PDB file of C-alpha atoms in Angstrom:
ATOM      1  CA  MET A   1      76.787 -37.902 -11.694  1.00  0.00           C
ATOM      2  CA  ILE A   2      77.046 -34.122 -12.000  1.00  0.00           C
ATOM      3  CA  TYR A   3      74.008 -34.099 -14.319  1.00  0.00           C
ATOM      4  CA  VAL A   4      71.957 -35.919 -11.717  1.00  0.00           C
ATOM      5  CA  ILE A   5      72.935 -33.384  -9.060  1.00  0.00           C
ATOM      6  CA  LEU A   6      72.191 -30.449 -11.382  1.00  0.00           C
ATOM      7  CA  SER A   7      68.846 -31.978 -12.309  1.00  0.00           C
ATOM      8  CA  LEU A   8      67.899 -32.424  -8.654  1.00  0.00           C
ATOM      9  CA  LEU A   9      68.944 -28.866  -7.848  1.00  0.00           C
ATOM     10  CA  SER A  10      66.942 -27.523 -10.792  1.00  0.00           C
ATOM     11  CA  PHE A  11      63.894 -29.515  -9.783  1.00  0.00           C
ATOM     12  CA  SER A  12      64.208 -28.351  -6.161  1.00  0.00           C
ATOM     13  CA  LEU A  13      64.455 -24.745  -7.281  1.00  0.00           C
ATOM     14  CA  LEU A  14      61.393 -25.119  -9.482  1.00  0.00           C
ATOM     15  CA  VAL A  15      59.358 -26.632  -6.620  1.00  0.00           C
ATOM     16  CA  PHE A  16      60.492 -23.824  -4.310  1.00  0.00           C
ATOM     17  CA  LEU A  17      59.489 -21.140  -6.832  1.00  0.00           C
ATOM     18  CA  VAL A  18      56.050 -22.682  -7.430  1.00  0.00           C
ATOM     19  CA  ARG A  19      55.367 -22.883  -3.688  1.00  0.00           C
ATOM     20  CA  TRP A  20      56.641 -19.361  -3.120  1.00  0.00           C
ATOM     21  CA  ARG A  21      54.389 -18.020  -5.902  1.00  0.00           C
ATOM     22  CA  ARG A  22      51.324 -19.777  -4.443  1.00  0.00           C
ATOM     23  CA  ARG A  23      52.077 -18.414  -0.989  1.00  0.00           C
ATOM     24  CA  ARG A  24      52.586 -14.918  -2.409  1.00  0.00           C
ATOM     25  CA  LYS A  25      49.190 -15.089  -4.132  1.00  0.00           C
ATOM     26  CA  LYS A  26      47.546 -16.235  -0.897  1.00  0.00           C
ATOM     27  CA  ASP A  27      49.210 -13.372   0.994  1.00  0.00           C
ATOM     28  CA  LEU A  28      47.937 -10.907  -1.627  1.00  0.00           C
ATOM     29  CA  ARG A  29      44.418 -12.371  -1.419  1.00  0.00           C
ATOM     30  CA  ASP A  30      44.437 -12.059   2.375  1.00  0.00           C
ATOM     31  CA  LEU A  31      45.685  -8.469   2.158  1.00  0.00           C
ATOM     32  CA  LEU A  32      42.968  -7.662  -0.391  1.00  0.00           C
ATOM     33  CA  GLU A  33      40.215  -9.080   1.807  1.00  0.00           C
ATOM     34  CA  VAL A  34      41.359  -6.814   4.660  1.00  0.00           C
ATOM     35  CA  GLY A  35      41.887  -3.925   2.234  1.00  0.00           C
ATOM     36  CA  LEU A  36      38.334  -4.065   0.950  1.00  0.00           C
ATOM     37  CA  LYS A  37      37.249  -3.105   4.482  1.00  0.00           C
ATOM     38  CA  ASN A  38      39.917  -0.461   5.129  1.00  0.00           C
ATOM     39  CA  PRO A  39      41.086   2.121   2.547  1.00  0.00           C
ATOM     40  CA  TYR A  40      44.617   2.362   3.960  1.00  0.00           C
ATOM     41  CA  GLN A  41      45.005  -1.420   3.827  1.00  0.00           C
ATOM     42  CA  PHE A  42      43.706  -1.267   0.247  1.00  0.00           C
ATOM     43  CA  GLU A  43      46.607   1.066  -0.539  1.00  0.00           C
ATOM     44  CA  GLU A  44      48.995  -1.482   0.982  1.00  0.00           C
ATOM     45  CA  PHE A  45      47.431  -4.188  -1.181  1.00  0.00           C
ATOM     46  CA  ALA A  46      47.787  -1.962  -4.259  1.00  0.00           C
ATOM     47  CA  LYS A  47      51.457  -1.410  -3.438  1.00  0.00           C
ATOM     48  CA  GLU A  48      52.128  -5.161  -3.208  1.00  0.00           C
ATOM     49  CA  TYR A  49      50.050  -5.862  -6.338  1.00  0.00           C
ATOM     50  CA  LEU A  50      52.056  -3.314  -8.340  1.00  0.00           C
ATOM     51  CA  LYS A  51      55.332  -4.851  -7.144  1.00  0.00           C
ATOM     52  CA  GLU A  52      54.103  -8.244  -8.359  1.00  0.00           C
ATOM     53  CA  HIS A  53      53.231  -6.769 -11.754  1.00  0.00           C
ATOM     54  CA  GLY A  54      56.534  -5.196 -12.724  1.00  0.00           C
ATOM     55  CA  PHE A  55      56.595  -1.853 -10.935  1.00  0.00           C
ATOM     56  CA  ARG A  56      59.719  -0.997  -8.930  1.00  0.00           C
ATOM     57  CA  SER A  57      60.493   1.385  -6.058  1.00  0.00           C
ATOM     58  CA  VAL A  58      56.817   1.262  -5.129  1.00  0.00           C
ATOM     59  CA  ARG A  59      55.945   3.404  -2.119  1.00  0.00           C
ATOM     60  CA  THR A  60      52.816   4.841  -0.588  1.00  0.00           C
ATOM     61  CA  THR A  61      52.663   8.552   0.140  1.00  0.00           C
ATOM     62  CA  ARG A  62      51.525  10.304   3.294  1.00  0.00           C
ATOM     63  CA  LYS A  63      47.870   9.838   4.209  1.00  0.00           C
ATOM     64  CA  SER A  64      47.202  13.561   3.825  1.00  0.00           C
ATOM     65  CA  LYS A  65      48.859  16.416   1.950  1.00  0.00           C
ATOM     66  CA  ASP A  66      50.105  13.947  -0.660  1.00  0.00           C
ATOM     67  CA  PHE A  67      49.150  16.269  -3.552  1.00  0.00           C
ATOM     68  CA  GLY A  68      46.793  13.654  -5.024  1.00  0.00           C
ATOM     69  CA  ALA A  69      49.173  10.702  -5.234  1.00  0.00           C
ATOM     70  CA  ASP A  70      48.577   7.582  -3.154  1.00  0.00           C
ATOM     71  CA  ILE A  71      51.427   5.547  -4.637  1.00  0.00           C
ATOM     72  CA  VAL A  72      54.590   6.563  -6.475  1.00  0.00           C
ATOM     73  CA  ALA A  73      56.417   3.878  -8.451  1.00  0.00           C
ATOM     74  CA  LYS A  74      58.908   3.345 -11.254  1.00  0.00           C
ATOM     75  CA  ARG A  75      58.393   1.318 -14.395  1.00  0.00           C
ATOM     76  CA  ARG A  76      60.921   1.054 -17.210  1.00  0.00           C
ATOM     77  CA  GLY A  77      62.656   4.216 -16.052  1.00  0.00           C
ATOM     78  CA  SER A  78      59.481   6.314 -15.816  1.00  0.00           C
ATOM     79  CA  THR A  79      57.897   7.621 -12.647  1.00  0.00           C
ATOM     80  CA  VAL A  80      54.235   6.679 -12.222  1.00  0.00           C
ATOM     81  CA  VAL A  81      51.766   8.172  -9.729  1.00  0.00           C
ATOM     82  CA  PHE A  82      48.644   6.226  -8.776  1.00  0.00           C
ATOM     83  CA  GLN A  83      45.368   7.195  -7.199  1.00  0.00           C
ATOM     84  CA  VAL A  84      43.979   4.251  -5.217  1.00  0.00           C
ATOM     85  CA  LYS A  85      40.188   4.234  -4.973  1.00  0.00           C
ATOM     86  CA  ARG A  86      38.329   1.681  -2.874  1.00  0.00           C
ATOM     87  CA  ARG A  87      34.733   2.371  -3.826  1.00  0.00           C
ATOM     88  CA  ASN A  88      31.249   0.921  -3.660  1.00  0.00           C
ATOM     89  CA  SER A  89      30.364   2.834  -6.817  1.00  0.00           C
ATOM     90  CA  THR A  90      32.130   3.903  -9.993  1.00  0.00           C
ATOM     91  CA  VAL A  91      35.155   6.175  -9.855  1.00  0.00           C
ATOM     92  CA  GLU A  92      34.342   9.660 -11.166  1.00  0.00           C
ATOM     93  CA  LYS A  93      36.316  12.095 -13.314  1.00  0.00           C
ATOM     94  CA  GLU A  94      37.560  14.460 -10.567  1.00  0.00           C
ATOM     95  CA  VAL A  95      40.396  11.958 -10.115  1.00  0.00           C
ATOM     96  CA  VAL A  96      42.048  13.235 -13.306  1.00  0.00           C
ATOM     97  CA  LYS A  97      42.757  16.713 -11.895  1.00  0.00           C
ATOM     98  CA  GLU A  98      44.402  15.169  -8.842  1.00  0.00           C
ATOM     99  CA  LEU A  99      46.448  12.797 -11.011  1.00  0.00           C
ATOM    100  CA  VAL A 100      47.733  15.551 -13.286  1.00  0.00           C
ATOM    101  CA  ALA A 101      48.679  17.747 -10.309  1.00  0.00           C
ATOM    102  CA  ALA A 102      50.400  14.816  -8.589  1.00  0.00           C
ATOM    103  CA  ALA A 103      52.273  13.880 -11.769  1.00  0.00           C
ATOM    104  CA  TYR A 104      53.561  17.422 -12.094  1.00  0.00           C
ATOM    105  CA  ILE A 105      54.632  17.629  -8.441  1.00  0.00           C
ATOM    106  CA  TYR A 106      56.293  14.180  -8.361  1.00  0.00           C
ATOM    107  CA  GLY A 107      57.899  14.555 -11.793  1.00  0.00           C
ATOM    108  CA  ALA A 108      55.921  11.637 -13.245  1.00  0.00           C
ATOM    109  CA  THR A 109      55.291  11.053 -16.929  1.00  0.00           C
ATOM    110  CA  GLU A 110      52.750   8.291 -16.300  1.00  0.00           C
ATOM    111  CA  VAL A 111      49.621   8.172 -14.145  1.00  0.00           C
ATOM    112  CA  GLY A 112      47.368   5.382 -12.971  1.00  0.00           C
ATOM    113  CA  ILE A 113      44.135   4.532 -11.245  1.00  0.00           C
ATOM    114  CA  PHE A 114      43.870   1.452  -9.066  1.00  0.00           C
ATOM    115  CA  THR A 115      40.334   0.508  -7.990  1.00  0.00           C
ATOM    116  CA  ASN A 116      38.107  -2.336  -6.919  1.00  0.00           C
ATOM    117  CA  ASN A 117      35.275  -0.964  -9.048  1.00  0.00           C
ATOM    118  CA  GLU A 118      34.508   0.407 -12.518  1.00  0.00           C
ATOM    119  CA  LEU A 119      35.359   3.783 -14.036  1.00  0.00           C
ATOM    120  CA  SER A 120      32.568   6.176 -14.989  1.00  0.00           C
ATOM    121  CA  ASN A 121      32.131   6.984 -18.671  1.00  0.00           C
ATOM    122  CA  SER A 122      33.119  10.600 -18.017  1.00  0.00           C
ATOM    123  CA  LEU A 123      36.350   9.418 -16.364  1.00  0.00           C
ATOM    124  CA  LYS A 124      37.124   7.138 -19.307  1.00  0.00           C
ATOM    125  CA  GLU A 125      36.645  10.119 -21.663  1.00  0.00           C
ATOM    126  CA  GLU A 126      38.916  12.309 -19.509  1.00  0.00           C
ATOM    127  CA  LEU A 127      41.625   9.635 -19.491  1.00  0.00           C
ATOM    128  CA  ASP A 128      41.372   9.213 -23.263  1.00  0.00           C
ATOM    129  CA  GLY A 129      41.713  12.977 -23.654  1.00  0.00           C
ATOM    130  CA  LEU A 130      44.728  12.955 -21.357  1.00  0.00           C
ATOM    131  CA  LYS A 131      46.405  10.262 -23.474  1.00  0.00           C
ATOM    132  CA  ARG A 132      45.721  12.152 -26.721  1.00  0.00           C
ATOM    133  CA  SER A 133      46.691  15.599 -25.418  1.00  0.00           C
ATOM    134  CA  GLY A 134      50.388  15.176 -26.152  1.00  0.00           C
ATOM    135  CA  GLY A 135      51.317  16.802 -22.838  1.00  0.00           C
ATOM    136  CA  PHE A 136      53.875  15.615 -20.331  1.00  0.00           C
ATOM    137  CA  ILE A 137      51.790  12.547 -19.424  1.00  0.00           C
ATOM    138  CA  LYS A 138      52.831   9.786 -21.783  1.00  0.00           C
ATOM    139  CA  LYS A 139      50.865   6.810 -20.453  1.00  0.00           C
ATOM    140  CA  VAL A 140      47.797   6.050 -18.349  1.00  0.00           C
ATOM    141  CA  HIS A 141      47.533   2.811 -16.339  1.00  0.00           C
ATOM    142  CA  VAL A 142      44.113   1.545 -15.287  1.00  0.00           C
ATOM    143  CA  ILE A 143      43.811  -1.378 -12.901  1.00  0.00           C
ATOM    144  CA  LYS A 144      40.152  -1.970 -12.088  1.00  0.00           C
ATOM    145  CA  ASN A 145      37.732  -4.558 -10.755  1.00  0.00           C
ATOM    146  CA  ILE A 146      40.267  -5.990  -8.324  1.00  0.00           C
ATOM    147  CA  ASN A 147      38.551  -8.695  -6.301  1.00  0.00           C
ATOM    148  CA  PRO A 148      39.535 -11.758  -4.229  1.00  0.00           C
ATOM    149  CA  GLU A 149      38.361 -14.208  -6.913  1.00  0.00           C
ATOM    150  CA  GLU A 150      41.257 -13.050  -9.091  1.00  0.00           C
ATOM    151  CA  PHE A 151      43.639 -14.790  -6.738  1.00  0.00           C
TER     152      PHE A 151
END
């Protein structure tokens, strides 16, 4: 009898988790669709997306005077600063200077770019150089081509 009850509880929990996950994905998709029209809403989407993908203590910074960081998060004990770029064209390399300054100011050892578009070749080269430099930045996260079809 106890096995039947435990089985039913396990099954109920599994159904609940599956439904919750589907709803969460729909909520993210809806937030992305709004975010693609509004840069501040895109930052909110990025924050929720990062939470879903293993980042903790995720918070957006002020809208101005944020020293180049749009989002500050934690991952495996490291602080990560993100630049969020909602663009109609590729993201260019000037982002790297802002990321390095923000990392220094926020005490981060990891940086990231979150965008709905591609990265320019010059930006990719800058990021590769940043990874190889052996400085205080230990890891670079790139989340690109975010679009509603992903959800």
